[in-house]
PDB file of C-alpha atoms and ligand atoms in Angstrom:
ATOM      1  CA  UNK Z   1       9.842  24.095  -7.571  1.00  0.00           C
ATOM      2  CA  UNK Z   2      12.597  24.682 -10.012  1.00  0.00           C
ATOM      3  CA  UNK Z   3      15.930  25.918  -8.930  1.00  0.00           C
ATOM      4  CA  UNK Z   4      17.903  27.575 -11.672  1.00  0.00           C
ATOM      5  CA  UNK Z   5      21.457  28.221 -10.847  1.00  0.00           C
ATOM      6  CA  UNK Z   6      24.812  27.433 -12.312  1.00  0.00           C
ATOM      7  CA  UNK Z   7      26.843  24.592 -10.925  1.00  0.00           C
ATOM      8  CA  UNK Z   8      30.446  23.770 -11.536  1.00  0.00           C
ATOM      9  CA  UNK Z   9      31.766  20.226 -11.872  1.00  0.00           C
ATOM     10  CA  UNK Z  10      32.819  18.856  -8.494  1.00  0.00           C
ATOM     11  CA  UNK Z  11      36.520  18.202  -8.409  1.00  0.00           C
ATOM     12  CA  UNK Z  12      37.911  14.772  -7.648  1.00  0.00           C
ATOM     13  CA  UNK Z  13      38.569  15.514  -3.996  1.00  0.00           C
ATOM     14  CA  UNK Z  14      35.715  17.764  -3.096  1.00  0.00           C
ATOM     15  CA  UNK Z  15      36.215  18.070   0.641  1.00  0.00           C
ATOM     16  CA  UNK Z  16      35.170  21.593   1.609  1.00  0.00           C
ATOM     17  CA  UNK Z  17      31.584  21.148   0.807  1.00  0.00           C
ATOM     18  CA  UNK Z  18      28.721  22.876   2.582  1.00  0.00           C
ATOM     19  CA  UNK Z  19      25.255  21.409   2.475  1.00  0.00           C
ATOM     20  CA  UNK Z  20      22.686  23.268   0.406  1.00  0.00           C
ATOM     21  CA  UNK Z  21      19.001  23.588   1.177  1.00  0.00           C
ATOM     22  CA  UNK Z  22      16.729  20.877  -0.071  1.00  0.00           C
ATOM     23  CA  UNK Z  23      13.989  21.468  -2.633  1.00  0.00           C
ATOM     24  CA  UNK Z  24      10.960  19.425  -3.617  1.00  0.00           C
ATOM     25  CA  UNK Z  25      12.384  19.110  -7.122  1.00  0.00           C
ATOM     26  CA  UNK Z  26      15.832  20.066  -8.102  1.00  0.00           C
ATOM     27  CA  UNK Z  27      16.903  21.348 -11.442  1.00  0.00           C
ATOM     28  CA  UNK Z  28      20.320  22.412 -12.508  1.00  0.00           C
ATOM     29  CA  UNK Z  29      21.200  24.668 -15.352  1.00  0.00           C
ATOM     30  CA  UNK Z  30      22.860  22.432 -17.804  1.00  0.00           C
ATOM     31  CA  UNK Z  31      24.804  24.784 -19.983  1.00  0.00           C
ATOM     32  CA  UNK Z  32      27.501  22.344 -20.959  1.00  0.00           C
ATOM     33  CA  UNK Z  33      25.090  19.805 -22.411  1.00  0.00           C
ATOM     34  CA  UNK Z  34      27.046  19.054 -25.560  1.00  0.00           C
ATOM     35  CA  UNK Z  35      29.203  16.690 -23.565  1.00  0.00           C
ATOM     36  CA  UNK Z  36      27.060  13.543 -23.627  1.00  0.00           C
ATOM     37  CA  UNK Z  37      28.537  10.053 -23.625  1.00  0.00           C
ATOM     38  CA  UNK Z  38      28.327   8.169 -26.897  1.00  0.00           C
ATOM     39  CA  UNK Z  39      26.088   5.235 -25.900  1.00  0.00           C
ATOM     40  CA  UNK Z  40      23.455   3.221 -27.742  1.00  0.00           C
ATOM     41  CA  UNK Z  41      20.668   5.274 -26.125  1.00  0.00           C
ATOM     42  CA  UNK Z  42      17.943   3.540 -28.167  1.00  0.00           C
ATOM     43  CA  UNK Z  43      18.635   0.190 -26.516  1.00  0.00           C
ATOM     44  CA  UNK Z  44      19.213   1.032 -22.871  1.00  0.00           C
ATOM     45  CA  UNK Z  45      17.965  -1.675 -20.541  1.00  0.00           C
ATOM     46  CA  UNK Z  46      18.108  -1.737 -16.752  1.00  0.00           C
ATOM     47  CA  UNK Z  47      21.699  -2.888 -16.410  1.00  0.00           C
ATOM     48  CA  UNK Z  48      24.759  -1.351 -14.811  1.00  0.00           C
ATOM     49  CA  UNK Z  49      26.817   0.953 -16.990  1.00  0.00           C
ATOM     50  CA  UNK Z  50      29.957   2.071 -15.167  1.00  0.00           C
ATOM     51  CA  UNK Z  51      30.099   5.874 -14.946  1.00  0.00           C
ATOM     52  CA  UNK Z  52      32.857   8.294 -13.926  1.00  0.00           C
ATOM     53  CA  UNK Z  53      32.317   9.137 -10.277  1.00  0.00           C
ATOM     54  CA  UNK Z  54      30.719   7.975  -7.040  1.00  0.00           C
ATOM     55  CA  UNK Z  55      30.137   9.704  -3.720  1.00  0.00           C
ATOM     56  CA  UNK Z  56      31.357   8.411  -0.378  1.00  0.00           C
ATOM     57  CA  UNK Z  57      30.992   9.605   3.220  1.00  0.00           C
ATOM     58  CA  UNK Z  58      31.845   7.745   6.427  1.00  0.00           C
ATOM     59  CA  UNK Z  59      30.437   7.827   9.908  1.00  0.00           C
ATOM     60  CA  UNK Z  60      32.119   6.572  13.083  1.00  0.00           C
ATOM     61  CA  UNK Z  61      30.670   5.901  16.541  1.00  0.00           C
ATOM     62  CA  UNK Z  62      29.814   9.612  17.031  1.00  0.00           C
ATOM     63  CA  UNK Z  63      26.961   9.189  14.517  1.00  0.00           C
ATOM     64  CA  UNK Z  64      28.040  12.106  12.295  1.00  0.00           C
ATOM     65  CA  UNK Z  65      28.838  11.644   8.635  1.00  0.00           C
ATOM     66  CA  UNK Z  66      32.003  13.243   7.320  1.00  0.00           C
ATOM     67  CA  UNK Z  67      31.849  15.688   4.439  1.00  0.00           C
ATOM     68  CA  UNK Z  68      31.540  13.335   1.533  1.00  0.00           C
ATOM     69  CA  UNK Z  69      33.913  13.064  -1.381  1.00  0.00           C
ATOM     70  CA  UNK Z  70      33.363  12.567  -5.070  1.00  0.00           C
ATOM     71  CA  UNK Z  71      35.701   9.750  -6.041  1.00  0.00           C
ATOM     72  CA  UNK Z  72      36.373   7.832  -9.255  1.00  0.00           C
ATOM     73  CA  UNK Z  73      33.774   5.061  -9.624  1.00  0.00           C
ATOM     74  CA  UNK Z  74      35.299   1.746  -8.660  1.00  0.00           C
ATOM     75  CA  UNK Z  75      35.684  -1.011  -6.069  1.00  0.00           C
ATOM     76  CA  UNK Z  76      35.569  -0.223  -2.364  1.00  0.00           C
ATOM     77  CA  UNK Z  77      37.589  -1.934   0.377  1.00  0.00           C
ATOM     78  CA  UNK Z  78      35.687  -3.752   3.126  1.00  0.00           C
ATOM     79  CA  UNK Z  79      36.787  -5.936   6.016  1.00  0.00           C
ATOM     80  CA  UNK Z  80      35.588  -9.540   5.577  1.00  0.00           C
ATOM     81  CA  UNK Z  81      33.993  -8.932   8.962  1.00  0.00           C
ATOM     82  CA  UNK Z  82      31.996  -5.850   7.881  1.00  0.00           C
ATOM     83  CA  UNK Z  83      28.513  -5.753   9.405  1.00  0.00           C
ATOM     84  CA  UNK Z  84      26.859  -5.550   6.006  1.00  0.00           C
ATOM     85  CA  UNK Z  85      28.618  -8.665   4.691  1.00  0.00           C
ATOM     86  CA  UNK Z  86      27.972 -10.793   7.754  1.00  0.00           C
ATOM     87  CA  UNK Z  87      24.620  -9.611   9.060  1.00  0.00           C
ATOM     88  CA  UNK Z  88      23.080  -7.661   6.184  1.00  0.00           C
ATOM     89  CA  UNK Z  89      23.106  -4.326   8.001  1.00  0.00           C
ATOM     90  CA  UNK Z  90      22.396  -2.163   4.981  1.00  0.00           C
ATOM     91  CA  UNK Z  91      19.813  -0.005   3.226  1.00  0.00           C
ATOM     92  CA  UNK Z  92      19.562   1.264  -0.287  1.00  0.00           C
ATOM     93  CA  UNK Z  93      17.544   3.801  -2.211  1.00  0.00           C
ATOM     94  CA  UNK Z  94      16.682   4.292  -5.862  1.00  0.00           C
ATOM     95  CA  UNK Z  95      15.721   7.495  -7.664  1.00  0.00           C
ATOM     96  CA  UNK Z  96      16.218   9.051 -11.056  1.00  0.00           C
ATOM     97  CA  UNK Z  97      17.524  12.159 -12.798  1.00  0.00           C
ATOM     98  CA  UNK Z  98      16.005  13.186 -16.124  1.00  0.00           C
ATOM     99  CA  UNK Z  99      17.307  15.463 -18.850  1.00  0.00           C
ATOM    100  CA  UNK Z 100      14.689  17.982 -19.971  1.00  0.00           C
ATOM    101  CA  UNK Z 101      14.436  19.455 -23.440  1.00  0.00           C
ATOM    102  CA  UNK Z 102      15.209  22.928 -22.096  1.00  0.00           C
ATOM    103  CA  UNK Z 103      18.632  21.909 -20.871  1.00  0.00           C
ATOM    104  CA  UNK Z 104      17.924  21.228 -17.202  1.00  0.00           C
ATOM    105  CA  UNK Z 105      18.375  18.067 -15.181  1.00  0.00           C
ATOM    106  CA  UNK Z 106      15.519  17.178 -12.852  1.00  0.00           C
ATOM    107  CA  UNK Z 107      15.512  14.984  -9.773  1.00  0.00           C
ATOM    108  CA  UNK Z 108      12.193  13.453  -8.747  1.00  0.00           C
ATOM    109  CA  UNK Z 109      11.428  14.171  -5.052  1.00  0.00           C
ATOM    110  CA  UNK Z 110      14.903  13.262  -3.731  1.00  0.00           C
ATOM    111  CA  UNK Z 111      14.073  14.423  -0.221  1.00  0.00           C
ATOM    112  CA  UNK Z 112      11.453  11.656  -0.019  1.00  0.00           C
ATOM    113  CA  UNK Z 113      14.205   9.086  -0.555  1.00  0.00           C
ATOM    114  CA  UNK Z 114      16.279  10.817   2.114  1.00  0.00           C
ATOM    115  CA  UNK Z 115      13.431  10.588   4.619  1.00  0.00           C
ATOM    116  CA  UNK Z 116      12.818   6.928   3.737  1.00  0.00           C
ATOM    117  CA  UNK Z 117      16.481   6.142   4.295  1.00  0.00           C
ATOM    118  CA  UNK Z 118      16.356   7.900   7.650  1.00  0.00           C
ATOM    119  CA  UNK Z 119      13.286   5.909   8.688  1.00  0.00           C
ATOM    120  CA  UNK Z 120      14.928   2.684   7.564  1.00  0.00           C
ATOM    121  CA  UNK Z 121      18.131   3.492   9.397  1.00  0.00           C
ATOM    122  CA  UNK Z 122      16.254   3.630  12.673  1.00  0.00           C
ATOM    123  CA  UNK Z 123      14.813   0.136  12.058  1.00  0.00           C
ATOM    124  CA  UNK Z 124      18.276  -1.177  11.183  1.00  0.00           C
ATOM    125  CA  UNK Z 125      20.101   0.540  14.096  1.00  0.00           C
ATOM    126  CA  UNK Z 126      22.207   2.653  11.780  1.00  0.00           C
ATOM    127  CA  UNK Z 127      23.010   6.365  11.732  1.00  0.00           C
ATOM    128  CA  UNK Z 128      21.803   8.129   8.579  1.00  0.00           C
ATOM    129  CA  UNK Z 129      22.855  11.278   6.742  1.00  0.00           C
ATOM    130  CA  UNK Z 130      20.530  14.239   7.238  1.00  0.00           C
ATOM    131  CA  UNK Z 131      17.968  14.987   4.535  1.00  0.00           C
ATOM    132  CA  UNK Z 132      20.051  17.983   3.420  1.00  0.00           C
ATOM    133  CA  UNK Z 133      23.242  15.899   3.314  1.00  0.00           C
ATOM    134  CA  UNK Z 134      21.502  13.178   1.323  1.00  0.00           C
ATOM    135  CA  UNK Z 135      19.999  15.552  -1.255  1.00  0.00           C
ATOM    136  CA  UNK Z 136      23.236  17.452  -1.618  1.00  0.00           C
ATOM    137  CA  UNK Z 137      25.190  14.218  -2.098  1.00  0.00           C
ATOM    138  CA  UNK Z 138      22.738  13.139  -4.799  1.00  0.00           C
ATOM    139  CA  UNK Z 139      23.160  16.472  -6.577  1.00  0.00           C
ATOM    140  CA  UNK Z 140      26.945  16.263  -6.422  1.00  0.00           C
ATOM    141  CA  UNK Z 141      26.959  12.728  -7.805  1.00  0.00           C
ATOM    142  CA  UNK Z 142      24.584  13.568 -10.652  1.00  0.00           C
ATOM    143  CA  UNK Z 143      26.554  16.647 -11.592  1.00  0.00           C
ATOM    144  CA  UNK Z 144      29.840  14.772 -11.554  1.00  0.00           C
ATOM    145  CA  UNK Z 145      28.286  12.241 -13.953  1.00  0.00           C
ATOM    146  CA  UNK Z 146      26.086  14.584 -15.967  1.00  0.00           C
ATOM    147  CA  UNK Z 147      27.405  13.412 -19.328  1.00  0.00           C
ATOM    148  CA  UNK Z 148      25.752  10.037 -18.527  1.00  0.00           C
ATOM    149  CA  UNK Z 149      22.233  11.478 -18.173  1.00  0.00           C
ATOM    150  CA  UNK Z 150      20.419  10.080 -21.246  1.00  0.00           C
ATOM    151  CA  UNK Z 151      18.990  12.445 -23.862  1.00  0.00           C
ATOM    152  CA  UNK Z 152      15.390  13.496 -23.205  1.00  0.00           C
ATOM    153  CA  UNK Z 153      12.987  10.622 -23.711  1.00  0.00           C
ATOM    154  CA  UNK Z 154      15.716   7.983 -23.972  1.00  0.00           C
ATOM    155  CA  UNK Z 155      15.831   6.977 -20.323  1.00  0.00           C
ATOM    156  CA  UNK Z 156      17.137   8.388 -17.071  1.00  0.00           C
ATOM    157  CA  UNK Z 157      20.140   8.371 -14.793  1.00  0.00           C
ATOM    158  CA  UNK Z 158      19.346   5.864 -12.056  1.00  0.00           C
ATOM    159  CA  UNK Z 159      20.802   6.947  -8.708  1.00  0.00           C
ATOM    160  CA  UNK Z 160      21.608   4.303  -6.145  1.00  0.00           C
ATOM    161  CA  UNK Z 161      22.390   5.536  -2.617  1.00  0.00           C
ATOM    162  CA  UNK Z 162      23.668   2.856  -0.231  1.00  0.00           C
ATOM    163  CA  UNK Z 163      24.026   2.992   3.541  1.00  0.00           C
ATOM    164  CA  UNK Z 164      26.030   0.068   4.871  1.00  0.00           C
ATOM    165  CA  UNK Z 165      27.540  -1.140   8.110  1.00  0.00           C
ATOM    166  CA  UNK Z 166      31.118  -1.070   6.843  1.00  0.00           C
ATOM    167  CA  UNK Z 167      32.877  -1.469  10.213  1.00  0.00           C
ATOM    168  CA  UNK Z 168      34.214  -4.861  11.328  1.00  0.00           C
ATOM    169  CA  UNK Z 169      32.126  -6.715  13.898  1.00  0.00           C
ATOM    170  CA  UNK Z 170      32.164 -10.357  14.912  1.00  0.00           C
ATOM    171  CA  UNK Z 171      29.350 -10.849  17.417  1.00  0.00           C
ATOM    172  CA  UNK Z 172      25.856  -9.831  16.310  1.00  0.00           C
ATOM    173  CA  UNK Z 173      25.669  -6.083  17.001  1.00  0.00           C
ATOM    174  CA  UNK Z 174      25.510  -2.805  15.066  1.00  0.00           C
ATOM    175  CA  UNK Z 175      28.718  -2.114  13.132  1.00  0.00           C
ATOM    176  CA  UNK Z 176      31.155   0.460  14.563  1.00  0.00           C
ATOM    177  CA  UNK Z 177      31.425   2.368  11.256  1.00  0.00           C
ATOM    178  CA  UNK Z 178      29.021   3.203   8.388  1.00  0.00           C
ATOM    179  CA  UNK Z 179      29.532   4.194   4.779  1.00  0.00           C
ATOM    180  CA  UNK Z 180      27.101   6.262   2.734  1.00  0.00           C
ATOM    181  CA  UNK Z 181      27.793   5.752  -0.933  1.00  0.00           C
ATOM    182  CA  UNK Z 182      26.071   6.835  -4.144  1.00  0.00           C
ATOM    183  CA  UNK Z 183      26.665   5.546  -7.629  1.00  0.00           C
ATOM    184  CA  UNK Z 184      24.683   6.087 -10.821  1.00  0.00           C
ATOM    185  CA  UNK Z 185      23.958   4.328 -14.081  1.00  0.00           C
ATOM    186  CA  UNK Z 186      22.042   5.379 -17.196  1.00  0.00           C
ATOM    187  CA  UNK Z 187      18.972   3.154 -17.571  1.00  0.00           C
ATOM    188  CA  UNK Z 188      16.001   2.532 -19.812  1.00  0.00           C
ATOM    189  CA  UNK Z 189      12.789   0.801 -18.753  1.00  0.00           C
ATOM    190  CA  UNK Z 190      12.919  -1.572 -15.783  1.00  0.00           C
ATOM    191  CA  UNK Z 191      10.782  -4.191 -17.511  1.00  0.00           C
ATOM    192  CA  UNK Z 192      11.695  -5.224 -21.028  1.00  0.00           C
ATOM    193  CA  UNK Z 193       8.028  -4.724 -21.995  1.00  0.00           C
ATOM    194  CA  UNK Z 194       8.609  -0.986 -21.575  1.00  0.00           C
ATOM    195  CA  UNK Z 195       5.317   0.737 -20.863  1.00  0.00           C
ATOM    196  CA  UNK Z 196       3.261  -2.180 -22.251  1.00  0.00           C
ATOM    197  CA  UNK Z 197       1.394  -4.324 -19.678  1.00  0.00           C
ATOM    198  CA  UNK Z 198       3.383  -6.985 -17.854  1.00  0.00           C
ATOM    199  CA  UNK Z 199       2.277 -10.411 -16.637  1.00  0.00           C
ATOM    200  CA  UNK Z 200       2.628 -11.057 -12.919  1.00  0.00           C
ATOM    201  CA  UNK Z 201       2.335 -14.382 -11.158  1.00  0.00           C
ATOM    202  CA  UNK Z 202       0.542 -14.445  -7.791  1.00  0.00           C
ATOM    203  CA  UNK Z 203       2.828 -16.019  -5.222  1.00  0.00           C
ATOM    204  CA  UNK Z 204       1.031 -17.864  -2.427  1.00  0.00           C
ATOM    205  CA  UNK Z 205       3.872 -19.981  -1.166  1.00  0.00           C
ATOM    206  CA  UNK Z 206       6.674 -17.506  -0.465  1.00  0.00           C
ATOM    207  CA  UNK Z 207       6.042 -14.232   1.324  1.00  0.00           C
ATOM    208  CA  UNK Z 208       8.085 -11.105   0.957  1.00  0.00           C
ATOM    209  CA  UNK Z 209       7.459  -9.678   4.411  1.00  0.00           C
ATOM    210  CA  UNK Z 210       5.550 -10.392   7.615  1.00  0.00           C
ATOM    211  CA  UNK Z 211       4.101  -8.059  10.253  1.00  0.00           C
ATOM    212  CA  UNK Z 212       6.877  -6.924  12.575  1.00  0.00           C
ATOM    213  CA  UNK Z 213       9.540  -7.641   9.947  1.00  0.00           C
ATOM    214  CA  UNK Z 214      11.378  -5.227   7.678  1.00  0.00           C
ATOM    215  CA  UNK Z 215       9.044  -5.070   4.650  1.00  0.00           C
ATOM    216  CA  UNK Z 216       8.375  -1.382   5.280  1.00  0.00           C
ATOM    217  CA  UNK Z 217      11.998  -0.317   4.896  1.00  0.00           C
ATOM    218  CA  UNK Z 218      14.374  -0.642   1.988  1.00  0.00           C
ATOM    219  CA  UNK Z 219      16.878  -2.962   3.593  1.00  0.00           C
ATOM    220  CA  UNK Z 220      19.070  -5.066   1.350  1.00  0.00           C
ATOM    221  CA  UNK Z 221      17.917  -8.284   3.035  1.00  0.00           C
ATOM    222  CA  UNK Z 222      14.394  -7.903   1.616  1.00  0.00           C
ATOM    223  CA  UNK Z 223      15.649  -8.465  -1.887  1.00  0.00           C
ATOM    224  CA  UNK Z 224      17.836 -11.581  -1.918  1.00  0.00           C
ATOM    225  CA  UNK Z 225      14.898 -13.460  -0.410  1.00  0.00           C
ATOM    226  CA  UNK Z 226      12.647 -12.784  -3.420  1.00  0.00           C
ATOM    227  CA  UNK Z 227      15.111 -14.060  -6.004  1.00  0.00           C
ATOM    228  CA  UNK Z 228      13.890 -17.637  -5.886  1.00  0.00           C
ATOM    229  CA  UNK Z 229      10.242 -16.776  -6.532  1.00  0.00           C
ATOM    230  CA  UNK Z 230      11.305 -14.277  -9.183  1.00  0.00           C
ATOM    231  CA  UNK Z 231      13.424 -16.866 -10.987  1.00  0.00           C
ATOM    232  CA  UNK Z 232      10.547 -19.358 -11.000  1.00  0.00           C
ATOM    233  CA  UNK Z 233       8.186 -16.677 -12.328  1.00  0.00           C
ATOM    234  CA  UNK Z 234      10.582 -15.819 -15.166  1.00  0.00           C
ATOM    235  CA  UNK Z 235      11.021 -19.485 -16.044  1.00  0.00           C
ATOM    236  CA  UNK Z 236       7.229 -19.643 -16.452  1.00  0.00           C
ATOM    237  CA  UNK Z 237       7.223 -16.573 -18.723  1.00  0.00           C
ATOM    238  CA  UNK Z 238       6.078 -13.965 -16.187  1.00  0.00           C
ATOM    239  CA  UNK Z 239       7.802 -10.633 -15.703  1.00  0.00           C
ATOM    240  CA  UNK Z 240       7.619 -10.578 -11.926  1.00  0.00           C
ATOM    241  CA  UNK Z 241       5.872 -11.762  -8.778  1.00  0.00           C
ATOM    242  CA  UNK Z 242       2.877 -10.271  -6.974  1.00  0.00           C
ATOM    243  CA  UNK Z 243       3.019 -11.098  -3.264  1.00  0.00           C
ATOM    244  CA  UNK Z 244       0.127 -11.752  -0.913  1.00  0.00           C
ATOM    245  CA  UNK Z 245       0.016 -10.919   2.785  1.00  0.00           C
ATOM    246  CA  UNK Z 246       1.729 -13.398   5.081  1.00  0.00           C
ATOM    247  CA  UNK Z 247      -1.139 -13.675   7.608  1.00  0.00           C
ATOM    248  CA  UNK Z 248      -4.222 -14.410   5.438  1.00  0.00           C
ATOM    249  CA  UNK Z 249      -2.484 -15.236   2.165  1.00  0.00           C
ATOM    250  CA  UNK Z 250      -5.208 -13.420   0.244  1.00  0.00           C
ATOM    251  CA  UNK Z 251      -4.632  -9.658   0.328  1.00  0.00           C
ATOM    252  CA  UNK Z 252      -2.411  -7.993  -2.270  1.00  0.00           C
ATOM    253  CA  UNK Z 253       0.881  -6.660  -0.981  1.00  0.00           C
ATOM    254  CA  UNK Z 254       3.272  -5.540  -3.709  1.00  0.00           C
ATOM    255  CA  UNK Z 255       5.573  -6.724  -6.494  1.00  0.00           C
ATOM    256  CA  UNK Z 256       9.289  -7.487  -5.889  1.00  0.00           C
ATOM    257  CA  UNK Z 257      10.265  -3.928  -6.656  1.00  0.00           C
ATOM    258  CA  UNK Z 258       7.106  -1.842  -7.027  1.00  0.00           C
ATOM    259  CA  UNK Z 259       3.770  -1.066  -5.404  1.00  0.00           C
ATOM    260  CA  UNK Z 260       0.447  -2.042  -6.922  1.00  0.00           C
ATOM    261  CA  UNK Z 261      -2.810  -0.259  -7.755  1.00  0.00           C
ATOM    262  CA  UNK Z 262      -6.158  -1.803  -8.670  1.00  0.00           C
ATOM    263  CA  UNK Z 263      -8.230   0.242 -11.120  1.00  0.00           C
ATOM    264  CA  UNK Z 264     -12.033  -0.058 -11.365  1.00  0.00           C
ATOM    265  CA  UNK Z 265     -13.695   2.728 -13.296  1.00  0.00           C
ATOM    266  CA  UNK Z 266     -13.087   5.994 -11.501  1.00  0.00           C
ATOM    267  CA  UNK Z 267     -11.730   4.311  -8.356  1.00  0.00           C
ATOM    268  CA  UNK Z 268      -8.172   3.245  -7.749  1.00  0.00           C
ATOM    269  CA  UNK Z 269      -7.185   1.151  -4.754  1.00  0.00           C
ATOM    270  CA  UNK Z 270      -3.881   0.260  -3.199  1.00  0.00           C
ATOM    271  CA  UNK Z 271      -2.763  -1.596  -0.057  1.00  0.00           C
ATOM    272  CA  UNK Z 272      -2.209   0.492   3.056  1.00  0.00           C
ATOM    273  CA  UNK Z 273       1.245   1.119   4.481  1.00  0.00           C
ATOM    274  CA  UNK Z 274       1.219  -1.105   7.554  1.00  0.00           C
ATOM    275  CA  UNK Z 275       4.836  -2.206   7.791  1.00  0.00           C
ATOM    276  CA  UNK Z 276       4.861  -5.033   5.255  1.00  0.00           C
ATOM    277  CA  UNK Z 277       5.113  -3.056   2.016  1.00  0.00           C
ATOM    278  CA  UNK Z 278       7.486  -0.313   1.014  1.00  0.00           C
ATOM    279  CA  UNK Z 279       6.085   3.234   1.200  1.00  0.00           C
ATOM    280  CA  UNK Z 280       6.845   3.947  -2.445  1.00  0.00           C
ATOM    281  CA  UNK Z 281       7.404   7.501  -3.588  1.00  0.00           C
ATOM    282  CA  UNK Z 282       5.719   6.685  -6.906  1.00  0.00           C
ATOM    283  CA  UNK Z 283       2.754   5.298  -4.921  1.00  0.00           C
ATOM    284  CA  UNK Z 284       2.487   8.474  -2.876  1.00  0.00           C
ATOM    285  CA  UNK Z 285       2.734  10.604  -6.021  1.00  0.00           C
ATOM    286  CA  UNK Z 286       0.104   8.539  -7.863  1.00  0.00           C
ATOM    287  CA  UNK Z 287      -2.294   8.943  -4.936  1.00  0.00           C
ATOM    288  CA  UNK Z 288      -1.765  12.713  -4.926  1.00  0.00           C
ATOM    289  CA  UNK Z 289      -2.122  13.057  -8.700  1.00  0.00           C
ATOM    290  CA  UNK Z 290      -5.141  10.722  -8.909  1.00  0.00           C
ATOM    291  CA  UNK Z 291      -6.978  12.592  -6.152  1.00  0.00           C
ATOM    292  CA  UNK Z 292      -6.199  15.908  -7.822  1.00  0.00           C
ATOM    293  CA  UNK Z 293      -7.708  14.546 -11.053  1.00  0.00           C
ATOM    294  CA  UNK Z 294     -10.930  13.522  -9.338  1.00  0.00           C
ATOM    295  CA  UNK Z 295     -10.320   9.796  -8.956  1.00  0.00           C
ATOM    296  CA  UNK Z 296     -11.536   8.104  -5.809  1.00  0.00           C
ATOM    297  CA  UNK Z 297      -8.527   6.589  -4.058  1.00  0.00           C
ATOM    298  CA  UNK Z 298      -9.083   3.692  -1.633  1.00  0.00           C
ATOM    299  CA  UNK Z 299      -6.217   2.756   0.635  1.00  0.00           C
ATOM    300  CA  UNK Z 300      -6.641  -0.514   2.523  1.00  0.00           C
ATOM    301  CA  UNK Z 301      -6.892  -4.283   2.157  1.00  0.00           C
ATOM    302  CA  UNK Z 302      -7.205  -5.353  -1.479  1.00  0.00           C
ATOM    303  CA  UNK Z 303      -8.499  -8.810  -2.217  1.00  0.00           C
ATOM    304  CA  UNK Z 304      -7.357 -10.356  -5.430  1.00  0.00           C
ATOM    305  CA  UNK Z 305     -10.740 -11.473  -6.742  1.00  0.00           C
ATOM    306  CA  UNK Z 306     -12.139  -9.531  -9.686  1.00  0.00           C
ATOM    307  CA  UNK Z 307      -9.391  -6.935  -9.855  1.00  0.00           C
ATOM    308  CA  UNK Z 308      -7.901  -5.113 -12.808  1.00  0.00           C
ATOM    309  CA  UNK Z 309      -4.360  -4.259 -11.878  1.00  0.00           C
TER     310      UNK Z 309
HETATM  311  C1  PLP U 401       9.654  -3.523  -2.804  1.00  0.00           C
HETATM  312  C2  PLP U 401       9.462  -2.203  -3.444  1.00  0.00           C
HETATM  313  N1  PLP U 401       8.235  -1.664  -3.459  1.00  0.00           N
HETATM  314  C3  PLP U 401       8.001  -0.479  -4.045  1.00  0.00           C
HETATM  315  C4  PLP U 401       9.009   0.216  -4.662  1.00  0.00           C
HETATM  316  C5  PLP U 401       8.688   1.522  -5.315  1.00  0.00           C
HETATM  317  O1  PLP U 401       9.277   2.570  -4.614  1.00  0.00           O
HETATM  318  P1  PLP U 401       9.459   3.993  -5.279  1.00  0.00           P
HETATM  319  O2  PLP U 401       8.164   4.353  -5.883  1.00  0.00           O
HETATM  320  O3  PLP U 401       9.856   4.868  -4.145  1.00  0.00           O
HETATM  321  O4  PLP U 401      10.537   3.829  -6.293  1.00  0.00           O
HETATM  322  C6  PLP U 401      10.295  -0.294  -4.664  1.00  0.00           C
HETATM  323  C7  PLP U 401      11.360   0.471  -5.317  1.00  0.00           C
HETATM  324  O5  PLP U 401      12.395   0.007  -5.631  1.00  0.00           O
HETATM  325  C8  PLP U 401      10.542  -1.533  -4.049  1.00  0.00           C
HETATM  326  O6  PLP U 401      11.753  -2.083  -4.024  1.00  0.00           O
END
């Protein structure tokens, strides 16, 4: 669905905001497109480029998030005793905005990220913004930074929502205050190979997630723990790590930051969502598109042997 309506730039202190309805895809009329940042768009990697604005909303013990504000991008203040710093009580999301040739900006299924954050917040004992609040906050942040959306075909504006236990807590318990924050950065391809195939190393020593753990939600703690295996893989010339299941050490799980599909002729197969892999929005979309194109999609245990990935 494409929503075509004019937006105005959010002001610096945009307090009186009312949530707007959420759409499967969101497009904004981009009439003032001439104002694009002068960057080396041909050589964008996946690194942080500081942009103009970020979004921030807070939530106290009542569980309700304040109306968020668009603020200048920059450092945030945290108590050394913040729950996120001491006990890793935090979630993040990742989605993208694209500039189309016809002058619109598109978001890819942002409400799916909102729902995933809500599901993760339950696992992490955190309150979460509503789906409408999340999608609206994403829209506000993208619009405030629209001059950083790369030209069509040159990349995308990566959007990084964060939900963190920002309140101070000493004993192990949920934090008394939470911060929902969104920042953005223009990016190119995640892997330096671009769309060319990448080499993955199968990891059978370290595991990313175990049954009953947090592999199925996008909590920050899932990521620091893969750095060691990822560093070893890169030292050996691989782009990333493909993890196996923690129980049998033989079924495919996922890569450090993406899901995996096995392709054999007209059939594509992917591991089931059983709590140890992230329910990727790309994965869900690929399944829907593949089925609509007549591919047979198998969802379940995938053994490594004889697979084309
Ligand atoms: C571990 C992991 N798996 C899969 C994905 C893919 O998720 P999505 O398709 O929603 O971006 C991500 C995304 O960052 C991830 O971190």
